[in-house]
Amino acid sequence: MPSWIAPVLMLVAGVGIPAMAALNADLGARLQSPLAAVAVLCSVALVTTLALLSTRPPAAWQALSTAPPAVFFAGLLFVLYIGSITWAASRIGLG
């Protein structure tokens, strides 16, 4: 894989973060529930991730059983982050 792919991917992802915040804040306002918008975002993310993962060998799932429980805390931090930006973005005029 060419060495330029990782920095370009990081740049695109970095630009996408404020766009995601604005779009999810808009969805939260339309649904009148930031939490419902977070659930929709996480559902779309889960389906997309599982679709991408289905193209890989199953070794990733086998290694899951050996992961220490603390690493799953990242999922809680993800929901906290998405929830907070969805809630706050609509209050500062985004979305």
Tab-separated table of N, CA, C and O in Angstrom:
chain	number	residue	atom	x	y	z
A	1	MET	N	0.849	-1.171	0.000
A	1	MET	CA	0.000	0.000	0.000
A	1	MET	C	0.902	1.245	0.000
A	1	MET	O	1.815	1.335	0.803
A	2	PRO	N	0.597	2.212	-0.852
A	2	PRO	CA	1.423	3.431	-0.903
A	2	PRO	C	1.388	4.192	0.424
A	2	PRO	O	0.377	4.219	1.124
A	3	SER	N	2.510	4.816	0.749
A	3	SER	CA	2.630	5.499	2.045
A	3	SER	C	1.763	6.747	2.149
A	3	SER	O	1.497	7.220	3.251
A	4	TRP	N	1.289	7.297	1.050
A	4	TRP	CA	0.490	8.518	1.091
A	4	TRP	C	-0.967	8.260	1.463
A	4	TRP	O	-1.695	9.184	1.809
A	5	ILE	N	-1.407	7.012	1.433
A	5	ILE	CA	-2.820	6.710	1.683
A	5	ILE	C	-3.219	7.039	3.129
A	5	ILE	O	-4.264	7.635	3.363
A	6	ALA	N	-2.392	6.670	4.094
A	6	ALA	CA	-2.746	6.910	5.498
A	6	ALA	C	-2.920	8.398	5.804
A	6	ALA	O	-3.932	8.785	6.399
A	7	PRO	N	-1.971	9.279	5.398
A	7	PRO	CA	-2.189	10.700	5.697
A	7	PRO	C	-3.405	11.290	4.975
A	7	PRO	O	-4.119	12.123	5.547
A	8	VAL	N	-3.666	10.845	3.763
A	8	VAL	CA	-4.833	11.359	3.030
A	8	VAL	C	-6.117	10.897	3.718
A	8	VAL	O	-7.060	11.682	3.885
A	9	LEU	N	-6.145	9.643	4.139
A	9	LEU	CA	-7.317	9.134	4.849
A	9	LEU	C	-7.544	9.905	6.150
A	9	LEU	O	-8.679	10.264	6.486
A	10	MET	N	-6.465	10.191	6.873
A	10	MET	CA	-6.582	10.965	8.115
A	10	MET	C	-7.094	12.377	7.840
A	10	MET	O	-7.906	12.908	8.605
A	11	LEU	N	-6.647	12.990	6.753
A	11	LEU	CA	-7.109	14.325	6.388
A	11	LEU	C	-8.603	14.315	6.076
A	11	LEU	O	-9.370	15.150	6.577
A	12	VAL	N	-9.025	13.364	5.263
A	12	VAL	CA	-10.443	13.271	4.895
A	12	VAL	C	-11.295	13.017	6.141
A	12	VAL	O	-12.346	13.643	6.324
A	13	ALA	N	-10.831	12.124	7.009
A	13	ALA	CA	-11.575	11.844	8.234
A	13	ALA	C	-11.640	13.075	9.135
A	13	ALA	O	-12.684	13.371	9.725
A	14	GLY	N	-10.542	13.814	9.217
A	14	GLY	CA	-10.511	15.025	10.036
A	14	GLY	C	-11.471	16.087	9.541
A	14	GLY	O	-12.149	16.757	10.322
A	15	VAL	N	-11.559	16.228	8.233
A	15	VAL	CA	-12.503	17.180	7.636
A	15	VAL	C	-13.937	16.697	7.855
A	15	VAL	O	-14.854	17.496	8.026
A	16	GLY	N	-14.113	15.389	7.889
A	16	GLY	CA	-15.453	14.830	8.044
A	16	GLY	C	-16.040	14.980	9.431
A	16	GLY	O	-17.257	14.951	9.603
A	17	ILE	N	-15.205	15.168	10.444
A	17	ILE	CA	-15.711	15.240	11.822
A	17	ILE	C	-16.670	16.413	12.027
A	17	ILE	O	-17.777	16.225	12.540
A	18	PRO	N	-16.315	17.647	11.619
A	18	PRO	CA	-17.295	18.726	11.797
A	18	PRO	C	-18.532	18.546	10.915
A	18	PRO	O	-19.638	18.921	11.317
A	19	ALA	N	-18.353	17.955	9.745
A	19	ALA	CA	-19.514	17.692	8.884
A	19	ALA	C	-20.446	16.692	9.553
A	19	ALA	O	-21.672	16.857	9.543
A	20	MET	N	-19.866	15.656	10.154
A	20	MET	CA	-20.668	14.669	10.870
A	20	MET	C	-21.413	15.326	12.030
A	20	MET	O	-22.592	15.048	12.259
A	21	ALA	N	-20.735	16.209	12.751
A	21	ALA	CA	-21.378	16.893	13.875
A	21	ALA	C	-22.577	17.706	13.400
A	21	ALA	O	-23.651	17.647	14.006
A	22	ALA	N	-22.394	18.439	12.326
A	22	ALA	CA	-23.492	19.274	11.812
A	22	ALA	C	-24.648	18.419	11.295
A	22	ALA	O	-25.819	18.711	11.566
A	23	LEU	N	-24.324	17.366	10.550
A	23	LEU	CA	-25.375	16.501	10.008
A	23	LEU	C	-26.139	15.792	11.124
A	23	LEU	O	-27.375	15.699	11.086
A	24	ASN	N	-25.430	15.304	12.124
A	24	ASN	CA	-26.110	14.596	13.201
A	24	ASN	C	-26.893	15.562	14.091
A	24	ASN	O	-27.952	15.211	14.605
A	25	ALA	N	-26.385	16.777	14.253
A	25	ALA	CA	-27.147	17.788	14.998
A	25	ALA	C	-28.444	18.114	14.262
A	25	ALA	O	-29.504	18.268	14.887
A	26	ASP	N	-28.371	18.196	12.941
A	26	ASP	CA	-29.571	18.447	12.140
A	26	ASP	C	-30.569	17.297	12.303
A	26	ASP	O	-31.768	17.527	12.499
A	27	LEU	N	-30.058	16.067	12.251
A	27	LEU	CA	-30.946	14.913	12.445
A	27	LEU	C	-31.560	14.940	13.841
A	27	LEU	O	-32.755	14.681	14.005
A	28	GLY	N	-30.743	15.260	14.845
A	28	GLY	CA	-31.255	15.340	16.209
A	28	GLY	C	-32.367	16.374	16.344
A	28	GLY	O	-33.357	16.150	17.039
A	29	ALA	N	-32.209	17.513	15.663
A	29	ALA	CA	-33.243	18.550	15.700
A	29	ALA	C	-34.507	18.071	14.989
A	29	ALA	O	-35.617	18.301	15.474
A	30	ARG	N	-34.328	17.411	13.852
A	30	ARG	CA	-35.497	16.912	13.114
A	30	ARG	C	-36.248	15.842	13.897
A	30	ARG	O	-37.479	15.765	13.849
A	31	LEU	N	-35.504	15.003	14.611
A	31	LEU	CA	-36.120	13.949	15.413
A	31	LEU	C	-36.548	14.451	16.788
A	31	LEU	O	-37.207	13.728	17.530
A	32	GLN	N	-36.126	15.663	17.126
A	32	GLN	CA	-36.346	16.256	18.441
A	32	GLN	C	-35.759	15.376	19.542
A	32	GLN	O	-36.307	15.277	20.642
A	33	SER	N	-34.625	14.749	19.206
A	33	SER	CA	-33.957	13.880	20.169
A	33	SER	C	-32.512	13.643	19.732
A	33	SER	O	-32.273	12.872	18.810
A	34	PRO	N	-31.561	14.314	20.396
A	34	PRO	CA	-30.158	14.037	20.074
A	34	PRO	C	-29.796	12.563	20.286
A	34	PRO	O	-29.019	11.997	19.528
A	35	LEU	N	-30.395	11.940	21.291
A	35	LEU	CA	-30.091	10.542	21.569
A	35	LEU	C	-30.568	9.626	20.434
A	35	LEU	O	-29.877	8.674	20.058
A	36	ALA	N	-31.726	9.930	19.867
A	36	ALA	CA	-32.214	9.144	18.730
A	36	ALA	C	-31.283	9.320	17.528
A	36	ALA	O	-31.017	8.369	16.798
A	37	ALA	N	-30.770	10.542	17.338
A	37	ALA	CA	-29.826	10.783	16.242
A	37	ALA	C	-28.550	9.979	16.453
A	37	ALA	O	-27.977	9.437	15.498
A	38	VAL	N	-28.094	9.875	17.691
A	38	VAL	CA	-26.906	9.066	18.001
A	38	VAL	C	-27.192	7.599	17.684
A	38	VAL	O	-26.346	6.905	17.112
A	39	ALA	N	-28.380	7.122	18.013
A	39	ALA	CA	-28.737	5.730	17.727
A	39	ALA	C	-28.749	5.465	16.223
A	39	ALA	O	-28.266	4.425	15.766
A	40	VAL	N	-29.273	6.407	15.455
A	40	VAL	CA	-29.281	6.252	13.992
A	40	VAL	C	-27.856	6.231	13.467
A	40	VAL	O	-27.484	5.361	12.668
A	41	LEU	N	-27.031	7.183	13.905
A	41	LEU	CA	-25.642	7.237	13.460
A	41	LEU	C	-24.916	5.938	13.798
A	41	LEU	O	-24.214	5.364	12.959
A	42	CYS	N	-25.077	5.462	15.029
A	42	CYS	CA	-24.401	4.224	15.440
A	42	CYS	C	-24.913	3.019	14.654
A	42	CYS	O	-24.136	2.118	14.329
A	43	SER	N	-26.190	3.006	14.327
A	43	SER	CA	-26.748	1.905	13.540
A	43	SER	C	-26.168	1.884	12.136
A	43	SER	O	-25.790	0.827	11.622
A	44	VAL	N	-26.102	3.047	11.519
A	44	VAL	CA	-25.507	3.137	10.176
A	44	VAL	C	-24.032	2.748	10.237
A	44	VAL	O	-23.530	2.006	9.378
A	45	ALA	N	-23.340	3.212	11.266
A	45	ALA	CA	-21.926	2.874	11.431
A	45	ALA	C	-21.743	1.368	11.631
A	45	ALA	O	-20.823	0.768	11.058
A	46	LEU	N	-22.611	0.741	12.415
A	46	LEU	CA	-22.508	-0.692	12.660
A	46	LEU	C	-22.729	-1.488	11.379
A	46	LEU	O	-21.945	-2.389	11.064
A	47	VAL	N	-23.762	-1.149	10.645
A	47	VAL	CA	-24.050	-1.870	9.397
A	47	VAL	C	-22.893	-1.704	8.409
A	47	VAL	O	-22.448	-2.674	7.778
A	48	THR	N	-22.384	-0.487	8.300
A	48	THR	CA	-21.261	-0.227	7.386
A	48	THR	C	-20.023	-0.997	7.816
A	48	THR	O	-19.342	-1.622	6.995
A	49	THR	N	-19.723	-0.974	9.108
A	49	THR	CA	-18.546	-1.673	9.620
A	49	THR	C	-18.669	-3.180	9.424
A	49	THR	O	-17.708	-3.844	9.007
A	50	LEU	N	-19.830	-3.738	9.703
A	50	LEU	CA	-20.020	-5.174	9.507
A	50	LEU	C	-19.907	-5.553	8.035
A	50	LEU	O	-19.346	-6.609	7.701
A	51	ALA	N	-20.416	-4.704	7.148
A	51	ALA	CA	-20.283	-4.974	5.710
A	51	ALA	C	-18.816	-4.973	5.292
A	51	ALA	O	-18.365	-5.855	4.556
A	52	LEU	N	-18.061	-4.003	5.776
A	52	LEU	CA	-16.634	-3.957	5.457
A	52	LEU	C	-15.888	-5.136	6.070
A	52	LEU	O	-15.007	-5.727	5.451
A	53	LEU	N	-16.252	-5.479	7.296
A	53	LEU	CA	-15.593	-6.582	7.988
A	53	LEU	C	-15.898	-7.922	7.337
A	53	LEU	O	-15.087	-8.845	7.397
A	54	SER	N	-17.025	-8.031	6.693
A	54	SER	CA	-17.394	-9.299	6.050
A	54	SER	C	-16.478	-9.629	4.874
A	54	SER	O	-16.466	-10.760	4.402
A	55	THR	N	-15.718	-8.660	4.420
A	55	THR	CA	-14.789	-8.908	3.317
A	55	THR	C	-13.427	-9.369	3.818
A	55	THR	O	-12.531	-9.611	3.021
A	56	ARG	N	-13.259	-9.496	5.110
A	56	ARG	CA	-11.983	-9.876	5.721
A	56	ARG	C	-12.069	-11.294	6.280
A	56	ARG	O	-13.160	-11.784	6.571
A	57	PRO	N	-10.916	-11.918	6.492
A	57	PRO	CA	-10.924	-13.245	7.121
A	57	PRO	C	-11.487	-13.169	8.541
A	57	PRO	O	-11.401	-12.126	9.188
A	58	PRO	N	-12.071	-14.249	9.037
A	58	PRO	CA	-12.707	-14.226	10.357
A	58	PRO	C	-11.739	-14.159	11.528
A	58	PRO	O	-12.167	-14.171	12.674
A	59	ALA	N	-10.450	-14.059	11.286
A	59	ALA	CA	-9.472	-14.023	12.381
A	59	ALA	C	-9.735	-12.866	13.334
A	59	ALA	O	-9.493	-12.978	14.537
A	60	ALA	N	-10.241	-11.759	12.828
A	60	ALA	CA	-10.517	-10.604	13.690
A	60	ALA	C	-11.531	-10.956	14.769
A	60	ALA	O	-11.401	-10.533	15.916
A	61	TRP	N	-12.541	-11.713	14.434
A	61	TRP	CA	-13.563	-12.105	15.412
A	61	TRP	C	-12.996	-13.087	16.426
A	61	TRP	O	-13.354	-13.038	17.596
A	62	GLN	N	-12.111	-13.974	15.992
A	62	GLN	CA	-11.519	-14.955	16.902
A	62	GLN	C	-10.652	-14.269	17.957
A	62	GLN	O	-10.633	-14.664	19.109
A	63	ALA	N	-9.942	-13.224	17.565
A	63	ALA	CA	-9.073	-12.510	18.500
A	63	ALA	C	-9.873	-11.694	19.509
A	63	ALA	O	-9.343	-11.315	20.556
A	64	LEU	N	-11.131	-11.452	19.232
A	64	LEU	CA	-11.966	-10.650	20.116
A	64	LEU	C	-12.067	-11.263	21.515
A	64	LEU	O	-12.074	-10.551	22.516
A	65	SER	N	-12.077	-12.575	21.587
A	65	SER	CA	-12.228	-13.232	22.892
A	65	SER	C	-11.007	-13.045	23.791
A	65	SER	O	-11.102	-13.226	25.002
A	66	THR	N	-9.890	-12.667	23.222
A	66	THR	CA	-8.682	-12.472	24.027
A	66	THR	C	-8.445	-11.014	24.399
A	66	THR	O	-7.493	-10.709	25.119
A	67	ALA	N	-9.288	-10.126	23.919
A	67	ALA	CA	-9.121	-8.697	24.217
A	67	ALA	C	-9.477	-8.431	25.674
A	67	ALA	O	-10.467	-8.957	26.183
A	68	PRO	N	-8.678	-7.603	26.346
A	68	PRO	CA	-9.011	-7.277	27.742
A	68	PRO	C	-10.288	-6.434	27.803
A	68	PRO	O	-10.554	-5.627	26.907
A	69	PRO	N	-11.094	-6.625	28.831
A	69	PRO	CA	-12.365	-5.906	28.937
A	69	PRO	C	-12.227	-4.381	28.849
A	69	PRO	O	-13.113	-3.707	28.334
A	70	ALA	N	-11.115	-3.844	29.311
A	70	ALA	CA	-10.943	-2.391	29.309
A	70	ALA	C	-10.999	-1.785	27.908
A	70	ALA	O	-11.410	-0.633	27.760
A	71	VAL	N	-10.623	-2.532	26.873
A	71	VAL	CA	-10.616	-1.946	25.526
A	71	VAL	C	-12.029	-1.652	25.023
A	71	VAL	O	-12.214	-0.817	24.142
A	72	PHE	N	-13.019	-2.302	25.596
A	72	PHE	CA	-14.395	-2.054	25.175
A	72	PHE	C	-14.929	-0.721	25.696
A	72	PHE	O	-15.979	-0.252	25.267
A	73	PHE	N	-14.196	-0.113	26.612
A	73	PHE	CA	-14.532	1.211	27.119
A	73	PHE	C	-14.513	2.238	25.984
A	73	PHE	O	-15.211	3.257	26.047
A	74	ALA	N	-13.753	1.964	24.935
A	74	ALA	CA	-13.703	2.866	23.780
A	74	ALA	C	-15.089	3.051	23.167
A	74	ALA	O	-15.427	4.139	22.690
A	75	GLY	N	-15.911	2.018	23.188
A	75	GLY	CA	-17.275	2.134	22.665
A	75	GLY	C	-18.105	3.114	23.469
A	75	GLY	O	-18.893	3.888	22.907
A	76	LEU	N	-17.928	3.102	24.777
A	76	LEU	CA	-18.638	4.062	25.623
A	76	LEU	C	-18.157	5.481	25.360
A	76	LEU	O	-18.959	6.424	25.322
A	77	LEU	N	-16.842	5.623	25.180
A	77	LEU	CA	-16.295	6.949	24.866
A	77	LEU	C	-16.809	7.444	23.519
A	77	LEU	O	-17.074	8.636	23.350
A	78	PHE	N	-16.962	6.534	22.562
A	78	PHE	CA	-17.504	6.892	21.250
A	78	PHE	C	-18.919	7.454	21.394
A	78	PHE	O	-19.231	8.513	20.849
A	79	VAL	N	-19.761	6.763	22.141
A	79	VAL	CA	-21.139	7.223	22.334
A	79	VAL	C	-21.155	8.553	23.080
A	79	VAL	O	-21.934	9.456	22.741
A	80	LEU	N	-20.303	8.705	24.082
A	80	LEU	CA	-20.207	9.972	24.806
A	80	LEU	C	-19.806	11.102	23.864
A	80	LEU	O	-20.411	12.185	23.878
A	81	TYR	N	-18.808	10.856	23.019
A	81	TYR	CA	-18.336	11.876	22.086
A	81	TYR	C	-19.428	12.239	21.075
A	81	TYR	O	-19.753	13.416	20.896
A	82	ILE	N	-20.000	11.240	20.437
A	82	ILE	CA	-21.037	11.495	19.429
A	82	ILE	C	-22.247	12.169	20.077
A	82	ILE	O	-22.812	13.113	19.529
A	83	GLY	N	-22.633	11.686	21.241
A	83	GLY	CA	-23.777	12.292	21.935
A	83	GLY	C	-23.533	13.733	22.313
A	83	GLY	O	-24.395	14.600	22.138
A	84	SER	N	-22.337	14.011	22.814
A	84	SER	CA	-22.055	15.386	23.239
A	84	SER	C	-21.968	16.342	22.064
A	84	SER	O	-22.472	17.458	22.140
A	85	ILE	N	-21.351	15.917	20.949
A	85	ILE	CA	-21.286	16.845	19.817
A	85	ILE	C	-22.641	17.006	19.150
A	85	ILE	O	-22.965	18.080	18.658
A	86	THR	N	-23.454	15.962	19.159
A	86	THR	CA	-24.800	16.075	18.577
A	86	THR	C	-25.649	17.037	19.401
A	86	THR	O	-26.344	17.890	18.858
A	87	TRP	N	-25.572	16.922	20.704
A	87	TRP	CA	-26.341	17.797	21.585
A	87	TRP	C	-25.819	19.223	21.535
A	87	TRP	O	-26.578	20.179	21.354
A	88	ALA	N	-24.486	19.393	21.662
A	88	ALA	CA	-23.909	20.729	21.733
A	88	ALA	C	-23.952	21.466	20.397
A	88	ALA	O	-24.170	22.674	20.373
A	89	ALA	N	-23.761	20.759	19.310
A	89	ALA	CA	-23.712	21.415	17.999
A	89	ALA	C	-25.024	22.135	17.685
A	89	ALA	O	-25.012	23.251	17.146
A	90	SER	N	-26.125	21.538	18.066
A	90	SER	CA	-27.410	22.190	17.774
A	90	SER	C	-27.603	23.427	18.649
A	90	SER	O	-28.339	24.346	18.282
A	91	ARG	N	-26.961	23.479	19.778
A	91	ARG	CA	-27.092	24.632	20.671
A	91	ARG	C	-26.196	25.800	20.287
A	91	ARG	O	-26.410	26.911	20.746
A	92	ILE	N	-25.189	25.537	19.460
A	92	ILE	CA	-24.325	26.634	19.012
A	92	ILE	C	-24.580	27.020	17.562
A	92	ILE	O	-23.825	27.758	16.970
A	93	GLY	N	-25.673	26.479	17.008
A	93	GLY	CA	-26.081	26.903	15.683
A	93	GLY	C	-25.655	26.021	14.526
A	93	GLY	O	-25.863	26.377	13.373
A	94	LEU	N	-25.065	24.868	14.795
A	94	LEU	CA	-24.755	23.927	13.722
A	94	LEU	C	-25.926	23.006	13.526
A	94	LEU	O	-26.591	22.617	14.460
A	95	GLY	N	-26.140	22.591	12.293
A	95	GLY	CA	-27.195	21.628	12.013
A	95	GLY	C	-28.504	22.257	11.931
A	95	GLY	O	-29.419	22.511	12.310
